[in-house]
mmCIF file of N, CA and C in Angstrom:
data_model
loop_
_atom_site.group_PDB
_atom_site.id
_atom_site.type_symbol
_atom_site.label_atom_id
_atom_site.label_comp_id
_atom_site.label_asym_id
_atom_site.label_seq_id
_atom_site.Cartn_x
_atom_site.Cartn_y
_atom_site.Cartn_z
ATOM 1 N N UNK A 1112 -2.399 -81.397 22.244
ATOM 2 C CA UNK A 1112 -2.438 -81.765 23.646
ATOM 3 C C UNK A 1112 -1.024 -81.683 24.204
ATOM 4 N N UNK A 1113 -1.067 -80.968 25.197
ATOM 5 C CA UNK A 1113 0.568 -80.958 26.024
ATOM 6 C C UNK A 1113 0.312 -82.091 26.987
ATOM 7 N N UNK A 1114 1.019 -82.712 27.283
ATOM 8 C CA UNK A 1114 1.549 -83.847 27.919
ATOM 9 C C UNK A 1114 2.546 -83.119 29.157
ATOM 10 N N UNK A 1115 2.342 -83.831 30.861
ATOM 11 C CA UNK A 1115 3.412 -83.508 31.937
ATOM 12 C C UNK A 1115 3.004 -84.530 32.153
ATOM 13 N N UNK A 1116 4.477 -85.543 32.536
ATOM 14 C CA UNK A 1116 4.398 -86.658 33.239
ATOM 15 C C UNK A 1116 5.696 -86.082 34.314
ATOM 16 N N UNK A 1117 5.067 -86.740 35.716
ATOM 17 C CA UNK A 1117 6.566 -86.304 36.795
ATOM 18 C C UNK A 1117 6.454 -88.246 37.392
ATOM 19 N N UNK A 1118 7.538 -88.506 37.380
ATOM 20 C CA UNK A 1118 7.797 -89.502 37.806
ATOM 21 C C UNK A 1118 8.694 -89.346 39.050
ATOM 22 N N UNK A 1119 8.052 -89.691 40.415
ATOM 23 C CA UNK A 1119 8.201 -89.304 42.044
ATOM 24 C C UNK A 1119 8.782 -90.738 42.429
ATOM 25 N N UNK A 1120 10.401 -90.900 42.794
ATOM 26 C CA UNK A 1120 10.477 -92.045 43.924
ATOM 27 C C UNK A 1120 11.692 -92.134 43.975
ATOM 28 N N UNK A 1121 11.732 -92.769 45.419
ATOM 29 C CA UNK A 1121 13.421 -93.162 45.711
ATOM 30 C C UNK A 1121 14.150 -92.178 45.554
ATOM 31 N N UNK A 1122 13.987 -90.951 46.039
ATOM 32 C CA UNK A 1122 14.996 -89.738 45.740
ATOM 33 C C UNK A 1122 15.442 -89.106 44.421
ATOM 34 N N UNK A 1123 14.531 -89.284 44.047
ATOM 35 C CA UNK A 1123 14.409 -88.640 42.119
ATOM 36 C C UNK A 1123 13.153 -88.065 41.813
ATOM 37 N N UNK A 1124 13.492 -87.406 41.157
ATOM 38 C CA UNK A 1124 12.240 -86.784 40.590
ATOM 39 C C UNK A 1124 12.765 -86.385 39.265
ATOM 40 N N UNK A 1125 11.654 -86.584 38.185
ATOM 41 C CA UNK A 1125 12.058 -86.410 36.937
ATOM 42 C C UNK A 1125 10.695 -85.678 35.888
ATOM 43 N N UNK A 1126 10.850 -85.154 34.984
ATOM 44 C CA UNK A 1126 9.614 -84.479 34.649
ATOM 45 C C UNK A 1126 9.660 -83.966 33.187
ATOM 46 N N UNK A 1127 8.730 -84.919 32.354
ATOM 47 C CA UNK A 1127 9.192 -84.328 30.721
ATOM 48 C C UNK A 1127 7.305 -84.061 30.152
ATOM 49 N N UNK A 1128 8.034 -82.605 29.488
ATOM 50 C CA UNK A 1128 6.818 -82.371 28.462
ATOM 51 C C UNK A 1128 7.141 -82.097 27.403
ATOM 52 N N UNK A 1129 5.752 -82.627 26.525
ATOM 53 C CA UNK A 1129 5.618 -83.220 25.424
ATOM 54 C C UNK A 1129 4.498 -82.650 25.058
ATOM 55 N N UNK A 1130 4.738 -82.538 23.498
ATOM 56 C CA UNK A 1130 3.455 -81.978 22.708
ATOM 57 C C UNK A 1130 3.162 -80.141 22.822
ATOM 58 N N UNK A 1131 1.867 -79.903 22.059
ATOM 59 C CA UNK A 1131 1.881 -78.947 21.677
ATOM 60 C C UNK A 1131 0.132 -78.583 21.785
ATOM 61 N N UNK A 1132 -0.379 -77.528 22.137
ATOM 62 C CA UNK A 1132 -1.842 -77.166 22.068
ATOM 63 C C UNK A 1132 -2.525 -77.502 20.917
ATOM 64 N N UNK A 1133 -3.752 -77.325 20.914
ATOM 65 C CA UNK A 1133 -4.349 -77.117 19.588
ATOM 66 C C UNK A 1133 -4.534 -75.864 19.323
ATOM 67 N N UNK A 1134 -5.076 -75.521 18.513
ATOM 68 C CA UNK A 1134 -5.333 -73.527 17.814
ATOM 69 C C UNK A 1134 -6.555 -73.006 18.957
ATOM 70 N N UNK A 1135 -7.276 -73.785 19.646
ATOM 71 C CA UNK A 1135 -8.652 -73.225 20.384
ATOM 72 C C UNK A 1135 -8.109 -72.454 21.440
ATOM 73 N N UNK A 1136 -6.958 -72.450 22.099
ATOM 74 C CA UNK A 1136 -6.690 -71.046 23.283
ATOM 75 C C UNK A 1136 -4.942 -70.266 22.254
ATOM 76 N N UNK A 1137 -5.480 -70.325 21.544
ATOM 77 C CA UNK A 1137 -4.591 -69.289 20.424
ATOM 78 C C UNK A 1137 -2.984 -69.348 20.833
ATOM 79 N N UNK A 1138 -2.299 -70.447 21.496
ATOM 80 C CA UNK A 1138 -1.034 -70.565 22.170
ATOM 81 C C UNK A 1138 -0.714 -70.026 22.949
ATOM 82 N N UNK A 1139 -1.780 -69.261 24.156
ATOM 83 C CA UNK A 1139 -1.508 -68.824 25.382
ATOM 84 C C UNK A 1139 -1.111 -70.244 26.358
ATOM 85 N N UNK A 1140 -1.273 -71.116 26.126
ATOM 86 C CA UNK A 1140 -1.491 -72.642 27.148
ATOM 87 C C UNK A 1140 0.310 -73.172 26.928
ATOM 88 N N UNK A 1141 0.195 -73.359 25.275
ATOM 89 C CA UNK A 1141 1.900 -73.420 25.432
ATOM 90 C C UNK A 1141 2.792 -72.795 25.996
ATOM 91 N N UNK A 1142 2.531 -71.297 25.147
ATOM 92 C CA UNK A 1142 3.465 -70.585 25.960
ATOM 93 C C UNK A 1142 3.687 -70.564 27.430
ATOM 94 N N UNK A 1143 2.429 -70.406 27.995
ATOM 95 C CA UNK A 1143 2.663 -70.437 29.149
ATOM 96 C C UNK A 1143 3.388 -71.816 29.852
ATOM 97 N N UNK A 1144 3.305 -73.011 29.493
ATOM 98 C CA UNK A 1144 3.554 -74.626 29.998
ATOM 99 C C UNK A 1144 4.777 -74.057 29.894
ATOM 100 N N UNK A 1145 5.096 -74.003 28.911
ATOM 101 C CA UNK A 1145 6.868 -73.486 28.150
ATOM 102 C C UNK A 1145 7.786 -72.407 29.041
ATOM 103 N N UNK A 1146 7.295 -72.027 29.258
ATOM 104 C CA UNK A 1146 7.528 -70.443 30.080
ATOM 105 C C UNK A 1146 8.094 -71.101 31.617
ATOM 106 N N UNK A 1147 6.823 -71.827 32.219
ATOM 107 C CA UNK A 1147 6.910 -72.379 33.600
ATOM 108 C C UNK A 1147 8.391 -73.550 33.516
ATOM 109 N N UNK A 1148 8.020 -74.174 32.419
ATOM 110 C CA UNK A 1148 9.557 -75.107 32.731
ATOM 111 C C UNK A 1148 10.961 -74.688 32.134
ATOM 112 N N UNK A 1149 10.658 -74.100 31.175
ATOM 113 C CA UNK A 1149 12.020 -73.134 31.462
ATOM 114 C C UNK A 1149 12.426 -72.435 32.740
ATOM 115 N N UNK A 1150 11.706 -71.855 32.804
ATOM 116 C CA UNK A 1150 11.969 -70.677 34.695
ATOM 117 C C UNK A 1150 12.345 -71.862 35.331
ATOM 118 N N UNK A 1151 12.173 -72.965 35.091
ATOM 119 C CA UNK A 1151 12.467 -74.072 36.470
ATOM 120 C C UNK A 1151 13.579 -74.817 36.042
ATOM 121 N N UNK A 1152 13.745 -74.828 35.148
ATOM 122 C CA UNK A 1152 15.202 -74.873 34.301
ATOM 123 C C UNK A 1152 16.400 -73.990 35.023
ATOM 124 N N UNK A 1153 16.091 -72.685 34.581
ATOM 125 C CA UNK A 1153 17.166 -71.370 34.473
ATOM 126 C C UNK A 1153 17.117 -71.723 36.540
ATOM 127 N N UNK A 1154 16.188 -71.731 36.746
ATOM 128 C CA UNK A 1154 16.127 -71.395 38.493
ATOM 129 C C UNK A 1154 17.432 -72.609 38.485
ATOM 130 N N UNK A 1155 17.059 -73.601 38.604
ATOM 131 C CA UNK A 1155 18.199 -74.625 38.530
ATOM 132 C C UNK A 1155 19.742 -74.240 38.162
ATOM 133 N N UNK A 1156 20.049 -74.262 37.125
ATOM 134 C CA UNK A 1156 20.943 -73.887 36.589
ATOM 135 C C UNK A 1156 21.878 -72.665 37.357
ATOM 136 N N UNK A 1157 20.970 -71.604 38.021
ATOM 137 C CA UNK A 1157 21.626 -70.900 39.033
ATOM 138 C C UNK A 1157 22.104 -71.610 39.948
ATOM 139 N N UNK A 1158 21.153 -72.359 41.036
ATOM 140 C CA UNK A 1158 21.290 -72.655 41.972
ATOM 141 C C UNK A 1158 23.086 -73.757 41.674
ATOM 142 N N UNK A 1159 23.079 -74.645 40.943
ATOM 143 C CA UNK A 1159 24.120 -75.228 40.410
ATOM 144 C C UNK A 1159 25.304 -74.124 40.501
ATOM 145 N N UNK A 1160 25.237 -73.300 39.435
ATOM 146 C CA UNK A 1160 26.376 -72.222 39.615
ATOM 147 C C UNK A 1160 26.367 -71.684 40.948
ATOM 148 N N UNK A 1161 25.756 -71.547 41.677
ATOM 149 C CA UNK A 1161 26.148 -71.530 42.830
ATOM 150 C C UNK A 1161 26.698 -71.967 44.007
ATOM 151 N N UNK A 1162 26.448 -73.272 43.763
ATOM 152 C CA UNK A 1162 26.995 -74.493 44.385
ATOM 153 C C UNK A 1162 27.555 -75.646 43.631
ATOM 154 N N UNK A 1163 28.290 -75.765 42.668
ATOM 155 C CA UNK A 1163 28.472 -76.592 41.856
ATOM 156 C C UNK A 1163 28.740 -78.084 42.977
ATOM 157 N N UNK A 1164 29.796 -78.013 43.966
ATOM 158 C CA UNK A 1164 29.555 -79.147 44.932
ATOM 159 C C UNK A 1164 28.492 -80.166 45.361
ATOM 160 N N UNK A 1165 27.558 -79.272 45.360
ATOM 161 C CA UNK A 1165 26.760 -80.125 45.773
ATOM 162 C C UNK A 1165 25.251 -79.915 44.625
ATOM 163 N N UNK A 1166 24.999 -79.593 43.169
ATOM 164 C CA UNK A 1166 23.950 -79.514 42.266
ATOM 165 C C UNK A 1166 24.909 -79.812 41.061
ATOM 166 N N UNK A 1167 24.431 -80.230 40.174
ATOM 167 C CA UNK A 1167 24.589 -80.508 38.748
ATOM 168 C C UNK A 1167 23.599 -80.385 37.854
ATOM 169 N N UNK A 1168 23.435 -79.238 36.704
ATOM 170 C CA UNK A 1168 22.570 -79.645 36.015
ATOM 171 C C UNK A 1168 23.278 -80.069 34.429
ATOM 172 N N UNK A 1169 22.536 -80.846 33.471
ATOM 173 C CA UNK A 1169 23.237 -81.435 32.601
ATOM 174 C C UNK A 1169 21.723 -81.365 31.617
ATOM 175 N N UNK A 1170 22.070 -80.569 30.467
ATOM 176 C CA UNK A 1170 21.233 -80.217 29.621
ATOM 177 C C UNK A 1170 21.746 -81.338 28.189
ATOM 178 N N UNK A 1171 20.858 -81.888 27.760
ATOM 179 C CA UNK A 1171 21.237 -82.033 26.486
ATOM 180 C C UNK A 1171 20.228 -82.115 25.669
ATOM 181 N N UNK A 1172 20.681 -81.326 24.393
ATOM 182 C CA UNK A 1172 19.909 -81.095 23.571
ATOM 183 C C UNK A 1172 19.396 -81.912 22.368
ATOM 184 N N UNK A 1173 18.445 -82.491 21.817
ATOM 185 C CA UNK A 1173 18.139 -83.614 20.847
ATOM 186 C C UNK A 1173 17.244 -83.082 19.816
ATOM 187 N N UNK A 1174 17.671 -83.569 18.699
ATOM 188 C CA UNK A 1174 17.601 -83.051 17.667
ATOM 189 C C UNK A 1174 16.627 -83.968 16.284
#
């Protein structure tokens, strides 16, 4: 089961997924979940380099 929780308020928005499919849609569902929040990642991460003034993104990785 993949898991999206977005937590909406007070000028934040925050959004973590979790988990992994089962074998019944052969990992088209991950990949794809995976796919979408990366791209929304990398989209970010531009926009930042583009404006560092006014965006920050801050990745950290856990292990």
């Amino acid at each position: 089961m993949i898991e999206v929780r977005a937590r909406l308020g007070d000028g934040r928005t925050s959004i973590e997924v979790v988990g992994h499919e089962e074998h019944a849609a052969g990992g088209r569902v991950c990949a794809a979940v995976s796919a979408i929040a990366q791209t929304a990642l990398l989209g970010l991460e531009q926009v930042a380099q583009q404006h560092p003034d006014l965006v920050s993104v801050e990745i950290i990785t856990e292990e």
